[in-house]
mmCIF file of C-alpha atoms and ligand atoms in Angstrom:
data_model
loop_
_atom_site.group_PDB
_atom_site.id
_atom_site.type_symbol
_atom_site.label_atom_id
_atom_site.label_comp_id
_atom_site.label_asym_id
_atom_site.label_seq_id
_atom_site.Cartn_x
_atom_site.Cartn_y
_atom_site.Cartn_z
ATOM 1 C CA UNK A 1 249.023 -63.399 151.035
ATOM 2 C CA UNK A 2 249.199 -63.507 154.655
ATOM 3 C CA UNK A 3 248.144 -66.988 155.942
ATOM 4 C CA UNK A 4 247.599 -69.252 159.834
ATOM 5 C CA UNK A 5 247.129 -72.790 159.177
ATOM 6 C CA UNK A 6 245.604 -74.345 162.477
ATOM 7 C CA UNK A 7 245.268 -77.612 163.690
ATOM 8 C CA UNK A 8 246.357 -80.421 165.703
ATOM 9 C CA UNK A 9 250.096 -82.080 165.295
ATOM 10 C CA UNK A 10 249.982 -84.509 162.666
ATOM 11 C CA UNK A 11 246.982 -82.547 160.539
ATOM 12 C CA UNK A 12 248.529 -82.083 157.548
ATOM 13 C CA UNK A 13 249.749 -78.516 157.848
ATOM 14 C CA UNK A 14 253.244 -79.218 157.109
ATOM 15 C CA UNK A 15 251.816 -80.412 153.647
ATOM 16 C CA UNK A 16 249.492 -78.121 153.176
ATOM 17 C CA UNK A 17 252.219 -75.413 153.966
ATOM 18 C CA UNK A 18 254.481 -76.680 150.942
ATOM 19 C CA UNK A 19 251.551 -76.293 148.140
ATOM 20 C CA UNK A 20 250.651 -72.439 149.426
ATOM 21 C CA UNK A 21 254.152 -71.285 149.359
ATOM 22 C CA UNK A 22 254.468 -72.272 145.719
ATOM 23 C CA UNK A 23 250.724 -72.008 144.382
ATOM 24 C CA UNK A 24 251.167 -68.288 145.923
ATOM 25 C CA UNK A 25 255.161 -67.654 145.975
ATOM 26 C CA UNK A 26 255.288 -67.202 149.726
ATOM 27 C CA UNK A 27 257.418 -68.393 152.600
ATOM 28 C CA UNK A 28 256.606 -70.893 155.001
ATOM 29 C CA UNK A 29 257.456 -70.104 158.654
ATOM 30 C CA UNK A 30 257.444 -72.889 160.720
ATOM 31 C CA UNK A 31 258.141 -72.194 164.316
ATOM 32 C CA UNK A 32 258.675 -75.535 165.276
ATOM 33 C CA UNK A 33 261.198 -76.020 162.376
ATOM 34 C CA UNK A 34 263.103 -72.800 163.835
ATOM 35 C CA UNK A 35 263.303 -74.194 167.401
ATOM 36 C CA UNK A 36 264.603 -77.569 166.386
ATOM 37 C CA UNK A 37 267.007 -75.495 163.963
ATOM 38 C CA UNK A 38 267.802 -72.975 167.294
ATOM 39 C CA UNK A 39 268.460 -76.363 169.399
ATOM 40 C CA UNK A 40 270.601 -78.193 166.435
ATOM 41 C CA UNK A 41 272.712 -75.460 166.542
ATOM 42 C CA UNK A 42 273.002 -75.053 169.748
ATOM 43 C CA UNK A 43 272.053 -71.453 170.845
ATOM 44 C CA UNK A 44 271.022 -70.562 174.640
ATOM 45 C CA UNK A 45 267.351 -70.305 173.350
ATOM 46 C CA UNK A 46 267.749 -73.600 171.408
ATOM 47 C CA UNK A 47 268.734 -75.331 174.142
ATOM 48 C CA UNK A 48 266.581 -73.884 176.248
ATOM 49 C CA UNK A 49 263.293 -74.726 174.121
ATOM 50 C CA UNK A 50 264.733 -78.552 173.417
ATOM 51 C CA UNK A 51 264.008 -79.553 177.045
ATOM 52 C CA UNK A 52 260.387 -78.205 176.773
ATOM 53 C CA UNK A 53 260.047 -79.290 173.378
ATOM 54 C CA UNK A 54 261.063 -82.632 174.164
ATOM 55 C CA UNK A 55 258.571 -82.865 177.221
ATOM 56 C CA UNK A 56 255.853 -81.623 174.668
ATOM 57 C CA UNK A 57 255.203 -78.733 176.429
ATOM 58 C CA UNK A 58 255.052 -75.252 174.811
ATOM 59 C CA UNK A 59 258.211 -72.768 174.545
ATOM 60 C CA UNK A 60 257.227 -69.673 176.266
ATOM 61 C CA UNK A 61 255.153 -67.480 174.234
ATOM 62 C CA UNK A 62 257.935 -64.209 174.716
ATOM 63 C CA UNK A 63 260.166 -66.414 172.980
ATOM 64 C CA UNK A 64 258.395 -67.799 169.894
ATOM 65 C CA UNK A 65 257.026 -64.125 169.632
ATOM 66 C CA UNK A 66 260.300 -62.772 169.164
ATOM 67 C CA UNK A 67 261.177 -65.090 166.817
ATOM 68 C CA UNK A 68 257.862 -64.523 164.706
ATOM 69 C CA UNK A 69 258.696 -60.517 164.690
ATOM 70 C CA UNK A 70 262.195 -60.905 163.515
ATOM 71 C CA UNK A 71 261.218 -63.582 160.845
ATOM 72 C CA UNK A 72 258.014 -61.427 159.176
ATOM 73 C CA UNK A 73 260.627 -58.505 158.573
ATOM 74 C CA UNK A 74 263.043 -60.585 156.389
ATOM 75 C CA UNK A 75 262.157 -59.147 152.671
ATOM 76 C CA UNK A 76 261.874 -62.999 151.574
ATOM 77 C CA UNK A 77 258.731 -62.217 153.650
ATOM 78 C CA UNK A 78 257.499 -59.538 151.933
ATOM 79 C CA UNK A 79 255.350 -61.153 149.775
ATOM 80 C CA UNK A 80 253.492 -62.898 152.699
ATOM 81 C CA UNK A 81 253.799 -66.094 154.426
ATOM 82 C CA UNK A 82 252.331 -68.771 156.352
ATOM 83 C CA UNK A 83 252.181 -69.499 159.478
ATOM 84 C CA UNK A 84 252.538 -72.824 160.347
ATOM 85 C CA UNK A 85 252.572 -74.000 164.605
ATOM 86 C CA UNK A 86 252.466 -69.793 165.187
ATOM 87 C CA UNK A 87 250.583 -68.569 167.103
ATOM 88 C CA UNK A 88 249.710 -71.791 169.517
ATOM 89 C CA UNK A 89 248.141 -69.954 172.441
ATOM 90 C CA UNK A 90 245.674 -66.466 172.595
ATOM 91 C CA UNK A 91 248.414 -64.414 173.693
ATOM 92 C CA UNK A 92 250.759 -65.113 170.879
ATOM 93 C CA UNK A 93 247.874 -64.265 168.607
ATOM 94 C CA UNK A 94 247.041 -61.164 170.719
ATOM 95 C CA UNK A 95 251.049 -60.240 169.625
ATOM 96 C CA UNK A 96 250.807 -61.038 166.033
ATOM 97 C CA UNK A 97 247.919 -59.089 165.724
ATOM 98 C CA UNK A 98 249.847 -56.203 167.568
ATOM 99 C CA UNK A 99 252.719 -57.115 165.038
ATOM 100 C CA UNK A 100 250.944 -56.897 161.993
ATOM 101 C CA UNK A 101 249.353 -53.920 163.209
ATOM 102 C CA UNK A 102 252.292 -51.943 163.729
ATOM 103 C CA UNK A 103 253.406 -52.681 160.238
ATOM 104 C CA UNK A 104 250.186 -52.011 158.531
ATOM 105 C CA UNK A 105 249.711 -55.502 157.579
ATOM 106 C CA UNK A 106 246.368 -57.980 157.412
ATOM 107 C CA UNK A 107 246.187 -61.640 157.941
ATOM 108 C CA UNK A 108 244.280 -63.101 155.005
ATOM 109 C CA UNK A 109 243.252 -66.275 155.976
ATOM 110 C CA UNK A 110 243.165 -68.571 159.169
ATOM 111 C CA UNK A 111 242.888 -72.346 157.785
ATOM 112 C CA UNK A 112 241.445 -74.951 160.395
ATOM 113 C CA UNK A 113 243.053 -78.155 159.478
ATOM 114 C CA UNK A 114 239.567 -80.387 161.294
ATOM 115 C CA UNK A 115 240.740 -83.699 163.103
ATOM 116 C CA UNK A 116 239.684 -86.702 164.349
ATOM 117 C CA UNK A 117 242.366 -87.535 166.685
ATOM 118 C CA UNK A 118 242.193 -91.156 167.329
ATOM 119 C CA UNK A 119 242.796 -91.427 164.126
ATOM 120 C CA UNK A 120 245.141 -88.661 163.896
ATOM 121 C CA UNK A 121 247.206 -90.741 166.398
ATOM 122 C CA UNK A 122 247.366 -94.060 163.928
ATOM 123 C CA UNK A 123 248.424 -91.865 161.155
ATOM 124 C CA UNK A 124 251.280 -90.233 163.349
ATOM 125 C CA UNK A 125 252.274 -93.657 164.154
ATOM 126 C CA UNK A 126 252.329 -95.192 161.040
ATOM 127 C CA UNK A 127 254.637 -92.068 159.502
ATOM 128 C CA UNK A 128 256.826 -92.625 162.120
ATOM 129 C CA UNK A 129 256.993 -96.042 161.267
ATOM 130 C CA UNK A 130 257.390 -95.282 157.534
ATOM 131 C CA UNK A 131 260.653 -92.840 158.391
ATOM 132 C CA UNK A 132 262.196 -95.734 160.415
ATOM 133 C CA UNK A 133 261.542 -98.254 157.752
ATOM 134 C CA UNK A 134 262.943 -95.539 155.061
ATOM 135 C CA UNK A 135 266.291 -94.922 157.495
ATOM 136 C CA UNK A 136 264.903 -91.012 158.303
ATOM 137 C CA UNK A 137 265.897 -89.509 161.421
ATOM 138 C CA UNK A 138 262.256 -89.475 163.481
ATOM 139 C CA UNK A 139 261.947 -85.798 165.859
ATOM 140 C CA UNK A 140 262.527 -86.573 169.357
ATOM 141 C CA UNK A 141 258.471 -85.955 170.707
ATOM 142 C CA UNK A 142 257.207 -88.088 167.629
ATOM 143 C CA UNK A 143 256.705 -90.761 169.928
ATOM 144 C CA UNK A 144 252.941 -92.218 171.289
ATOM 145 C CA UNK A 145 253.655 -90.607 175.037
ATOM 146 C CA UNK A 146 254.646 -87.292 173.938
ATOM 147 C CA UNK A 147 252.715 -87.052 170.852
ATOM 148 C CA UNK A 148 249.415 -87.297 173.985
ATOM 149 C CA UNK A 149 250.791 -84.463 175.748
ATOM 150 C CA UNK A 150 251.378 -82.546 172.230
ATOM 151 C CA UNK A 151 247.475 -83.016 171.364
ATOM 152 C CA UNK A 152 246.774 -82.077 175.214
ATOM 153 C CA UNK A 153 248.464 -79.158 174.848
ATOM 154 C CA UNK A 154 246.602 -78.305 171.933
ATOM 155 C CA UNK A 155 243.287 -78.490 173.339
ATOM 156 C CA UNK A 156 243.773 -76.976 176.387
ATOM 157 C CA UNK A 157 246.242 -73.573 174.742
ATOM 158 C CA UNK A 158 245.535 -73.913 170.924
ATOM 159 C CA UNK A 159 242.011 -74.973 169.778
ATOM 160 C CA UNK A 160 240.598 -71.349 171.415
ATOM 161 C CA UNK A 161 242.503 -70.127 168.503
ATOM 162 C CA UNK A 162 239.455 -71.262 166.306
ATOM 163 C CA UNK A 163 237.156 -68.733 168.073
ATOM 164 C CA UNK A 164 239.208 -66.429 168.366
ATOM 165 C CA UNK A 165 239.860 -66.230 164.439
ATOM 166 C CA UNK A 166 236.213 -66.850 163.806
ATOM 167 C CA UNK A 167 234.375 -63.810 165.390
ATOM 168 C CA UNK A 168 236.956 -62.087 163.389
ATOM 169 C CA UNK A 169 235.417 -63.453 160.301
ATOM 170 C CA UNK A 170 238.858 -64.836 158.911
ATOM 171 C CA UNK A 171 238.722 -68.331 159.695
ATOM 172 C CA UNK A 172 238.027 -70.755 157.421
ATOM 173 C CA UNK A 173 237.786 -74.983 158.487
ATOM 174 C CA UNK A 174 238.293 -77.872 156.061
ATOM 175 C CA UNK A 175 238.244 -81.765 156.530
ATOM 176 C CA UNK A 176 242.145 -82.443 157.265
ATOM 177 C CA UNK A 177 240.942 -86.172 157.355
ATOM 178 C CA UNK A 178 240.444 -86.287 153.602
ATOM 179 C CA UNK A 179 243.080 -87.482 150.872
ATOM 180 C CA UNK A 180 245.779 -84.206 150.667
ATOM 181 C CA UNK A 181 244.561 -83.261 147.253
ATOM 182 C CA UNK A 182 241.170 -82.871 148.491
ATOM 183 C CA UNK A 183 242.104 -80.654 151.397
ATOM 184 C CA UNK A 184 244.286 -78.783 149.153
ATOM 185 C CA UNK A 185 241.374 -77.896 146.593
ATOM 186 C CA UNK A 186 238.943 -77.340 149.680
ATOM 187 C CA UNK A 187 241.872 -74.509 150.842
ATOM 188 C CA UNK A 188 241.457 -73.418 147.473
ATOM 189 C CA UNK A 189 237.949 -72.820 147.422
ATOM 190 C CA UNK A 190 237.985 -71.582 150.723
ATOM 191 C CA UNK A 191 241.114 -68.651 149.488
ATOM 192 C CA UNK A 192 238.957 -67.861 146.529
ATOM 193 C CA UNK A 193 236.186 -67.030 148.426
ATOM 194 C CA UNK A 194 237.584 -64.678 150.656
ATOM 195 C CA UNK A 195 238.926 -63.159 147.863
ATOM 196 C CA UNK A 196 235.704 -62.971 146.313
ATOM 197 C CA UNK A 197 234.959 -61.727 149.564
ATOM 198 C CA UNK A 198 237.530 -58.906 149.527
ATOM 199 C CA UNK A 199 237.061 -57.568 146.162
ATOM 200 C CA UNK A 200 233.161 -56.832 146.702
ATOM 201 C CA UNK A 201 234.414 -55.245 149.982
ATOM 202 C CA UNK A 202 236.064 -52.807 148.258
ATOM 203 C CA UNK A 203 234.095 -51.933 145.560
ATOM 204 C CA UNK A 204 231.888 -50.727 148.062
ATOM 205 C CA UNK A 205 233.955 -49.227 150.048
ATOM 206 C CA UNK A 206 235.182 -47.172 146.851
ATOM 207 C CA UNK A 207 231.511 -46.175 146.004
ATOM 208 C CA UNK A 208 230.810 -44.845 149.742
ATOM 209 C CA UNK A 209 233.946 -42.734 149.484
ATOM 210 C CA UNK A 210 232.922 -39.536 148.415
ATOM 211 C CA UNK A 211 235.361 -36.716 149.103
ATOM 212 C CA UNK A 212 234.148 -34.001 151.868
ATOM 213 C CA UNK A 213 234.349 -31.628 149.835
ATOM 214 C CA UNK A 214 231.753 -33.229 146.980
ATOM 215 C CA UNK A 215 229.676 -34.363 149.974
ATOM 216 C CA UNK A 216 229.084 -30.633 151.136
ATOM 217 C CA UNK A 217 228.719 -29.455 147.693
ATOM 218 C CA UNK A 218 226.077 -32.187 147.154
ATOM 219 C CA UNK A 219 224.518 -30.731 150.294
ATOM 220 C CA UNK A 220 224.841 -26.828 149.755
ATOM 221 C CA UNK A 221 224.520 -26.408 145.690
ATOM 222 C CA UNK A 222 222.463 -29.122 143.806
ATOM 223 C CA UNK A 223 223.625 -29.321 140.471
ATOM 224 C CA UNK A 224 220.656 -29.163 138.774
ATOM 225 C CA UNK A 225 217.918 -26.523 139.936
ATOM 226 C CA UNK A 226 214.649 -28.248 141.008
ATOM 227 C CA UNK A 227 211.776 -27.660 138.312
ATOM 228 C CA UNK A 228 208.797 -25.793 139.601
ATOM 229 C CA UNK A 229 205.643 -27.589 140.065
ATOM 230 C CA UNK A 230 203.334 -27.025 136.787
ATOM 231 C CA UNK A 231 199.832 -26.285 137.748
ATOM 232 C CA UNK A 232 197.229 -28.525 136.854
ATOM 233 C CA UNK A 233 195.631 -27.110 133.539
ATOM 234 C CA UNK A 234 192.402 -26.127 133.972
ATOM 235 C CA UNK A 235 190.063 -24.305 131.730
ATOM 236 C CA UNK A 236 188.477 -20.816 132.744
ATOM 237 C CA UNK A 237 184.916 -21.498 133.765
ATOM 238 C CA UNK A 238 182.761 -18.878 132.134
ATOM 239 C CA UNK A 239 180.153 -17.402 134.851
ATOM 240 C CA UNK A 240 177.157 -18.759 133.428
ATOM 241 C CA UNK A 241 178.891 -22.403 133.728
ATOM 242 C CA UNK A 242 179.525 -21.847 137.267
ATOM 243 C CA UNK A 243 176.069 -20.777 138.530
ATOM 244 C CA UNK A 244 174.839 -23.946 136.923
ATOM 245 C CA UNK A 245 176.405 -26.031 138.849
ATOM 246 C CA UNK A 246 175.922 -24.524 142.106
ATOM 247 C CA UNK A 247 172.261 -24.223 141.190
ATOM 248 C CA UNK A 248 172.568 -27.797 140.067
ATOM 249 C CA UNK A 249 174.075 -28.662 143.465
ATOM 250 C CA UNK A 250 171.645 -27.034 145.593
ATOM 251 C CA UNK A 251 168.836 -28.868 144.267
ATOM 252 C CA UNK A 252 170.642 -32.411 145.037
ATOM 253 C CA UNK A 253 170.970 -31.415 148.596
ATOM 254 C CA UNK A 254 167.715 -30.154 148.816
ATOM 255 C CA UNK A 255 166.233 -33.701 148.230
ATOM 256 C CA UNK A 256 168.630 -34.911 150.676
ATOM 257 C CA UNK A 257 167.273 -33.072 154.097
ATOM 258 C CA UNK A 258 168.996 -32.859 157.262
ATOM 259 C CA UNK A 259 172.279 -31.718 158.924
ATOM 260 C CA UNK A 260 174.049 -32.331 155.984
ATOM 261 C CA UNK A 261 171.994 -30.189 153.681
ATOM 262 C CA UNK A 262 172.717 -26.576 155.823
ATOM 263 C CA UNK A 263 176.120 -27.397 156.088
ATOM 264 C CA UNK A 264 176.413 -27.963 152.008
ATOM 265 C CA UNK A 265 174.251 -24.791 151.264
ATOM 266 C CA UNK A 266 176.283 -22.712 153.536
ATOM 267 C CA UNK A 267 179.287 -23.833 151.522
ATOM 268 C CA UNK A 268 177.509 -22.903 148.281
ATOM 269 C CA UNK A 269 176.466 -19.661 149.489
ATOM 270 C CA UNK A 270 180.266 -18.682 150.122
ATOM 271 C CA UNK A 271 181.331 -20.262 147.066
ATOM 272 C CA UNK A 272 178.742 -17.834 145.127
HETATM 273 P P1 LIG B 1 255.588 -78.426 165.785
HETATM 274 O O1 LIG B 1 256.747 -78.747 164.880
HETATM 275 O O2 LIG B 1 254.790 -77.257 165.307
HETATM 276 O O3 LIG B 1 254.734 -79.613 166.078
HETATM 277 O O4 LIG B 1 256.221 -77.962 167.180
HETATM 278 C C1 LIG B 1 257.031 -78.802 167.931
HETATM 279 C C2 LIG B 1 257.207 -78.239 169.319
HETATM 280 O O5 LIG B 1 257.810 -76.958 169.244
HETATM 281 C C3 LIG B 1 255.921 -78.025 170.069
HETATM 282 O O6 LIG B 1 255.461 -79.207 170.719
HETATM 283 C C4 LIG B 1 256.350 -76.965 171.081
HETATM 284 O O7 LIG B 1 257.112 -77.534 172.129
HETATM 285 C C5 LIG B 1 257.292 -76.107 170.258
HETATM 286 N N1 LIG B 1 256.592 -75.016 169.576
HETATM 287 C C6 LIG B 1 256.445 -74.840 168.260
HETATM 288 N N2 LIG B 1 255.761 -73.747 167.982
HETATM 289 C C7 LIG B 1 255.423 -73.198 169.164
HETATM 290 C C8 LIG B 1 254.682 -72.056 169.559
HETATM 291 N N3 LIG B 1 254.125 -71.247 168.659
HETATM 292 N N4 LIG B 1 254.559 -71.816 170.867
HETATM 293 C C9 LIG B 1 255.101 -72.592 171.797
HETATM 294 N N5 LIG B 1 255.799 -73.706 171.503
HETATM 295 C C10 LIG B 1 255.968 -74.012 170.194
#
């Protein structure tokens, strides 16, 4: 199971991430998690995504791309994964389709995580208030003036994503504003469907698929031979029965008149 959960910071993906990977034994690749992992330890691309990261700005998409195509190639990844914060702009999707491609693999799903971002902004607040009050570390651009330019960012280089994803007939949306169990059985529904989906996809593909060489047969040698037309059954007239009709006939269009009567009698005659 190959999976993109989309949406806004602060939609619930993280959370929604956690119940896939163990409902379907998957990994969950968070590219955010791996740059503040690349910055804690201190590498030259950690350090150089912190400063961007911390503006809320994106990391440049070469960068997050490599990461992405080193990541997918793990064997914990072999079983599928999901994307969570990847891809954030076209062109990163552009290169994971290019990725995939090359490796013969098919996204399965593309969840939209829907938003109402005022309020998405109180509930960002209030868990950053919760991790304070609980003594958590809070991430550096979980505060109200970055968190804006995160949810800019978003609108102007992410949301497209939904389009894109949607004219290829993978993308799925659900109401991130409802309680988490609800969006989880709405993902669900939504996984079963396309499954659903998939599986009467392929049964007919299977029953198109008729070998060339059965095709031509079919063509060239029917299998059974086509059964010659039976006449229709008709008794031999005797001659006697025959003139009686025509004299029969020639009296009806005698009482007639007209065009009509020549034309029938010259019929008649031939037909004697
Ligand atoms: P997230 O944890 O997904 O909210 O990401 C936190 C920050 O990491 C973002 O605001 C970006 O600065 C950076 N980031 C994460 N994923 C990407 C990505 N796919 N492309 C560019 N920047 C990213």
């Amino acid at each position: 199971m190959r999976l993109i959960l989309l949406g806004p910071p602060g939609a619930g993906k993280g959370t929604q991430a956690q119940r896939l990977i163990s409902k379907y034994r998957i990994v969950h690749l968070s590219t955010g998690d791996m740059l503040r992992a690349a910055g804690a330890a201190g590498t030259p691309v950690g350090l150089q995504a912190k400063a961007k990261m911390d503006r809320g700005e994106l990391v440049p998409d070469d960068v997050v791309v490599a990461i992405i195509a080193n990541r997918i190639d793990q064997p914990d990844a072999k079983n599928g994964f999901v994307l969570d914060g990847f891809p954030r702009t076209v062109a990163q999707a552009e290169a994971l389709d290019r990725l995939l491609g090359e490796r013969s693999l098919k996204l399965d799903a593309v969840i939209e995580l829907a938003v109402d971002e005022d309020i998405l902004l109180d509930r960002i607040q209030n868990r950053v208030a919760d991790m304070i009050a609980h003594g958590k570390t809070v991430r550096s651009d979980d505060n109200p003036e970055v968190l804006k330019g995160r949810l800019a960012a978003y609108r102007a280089q992410t949301a497209p994503l939904s389009y894109y994803y949607a004219s290829k007939g993978i993308r799925g949306v659900v109401d991130g504003m409802a309680p988490v169990d609800e969006v989880t059985a709405a993902i669900d529904r939504l996984l079963a469907k396309g499954r659903a989906k998939g599986r009467a996809k392929a049964v007919k593909a299977r029953a198109r698929k008729v070998s060339p060489k059965a095709k031509s047969k079919a063509i060239t040698r029917p299998k059974t031979k086509p059964k010659a037309r039976s006449k229709p059954k008709s008794k031999p007239r005797s001659k006697a029965a025959s003139r009686k009709t025509v004299s029969r006939a020639r009296n009806k269009s005698k009482d007639k008149g007209g065009m009509r009567k020549s034309g029938h009698r010259r019929r008649l005659t031939k037909a004697r």
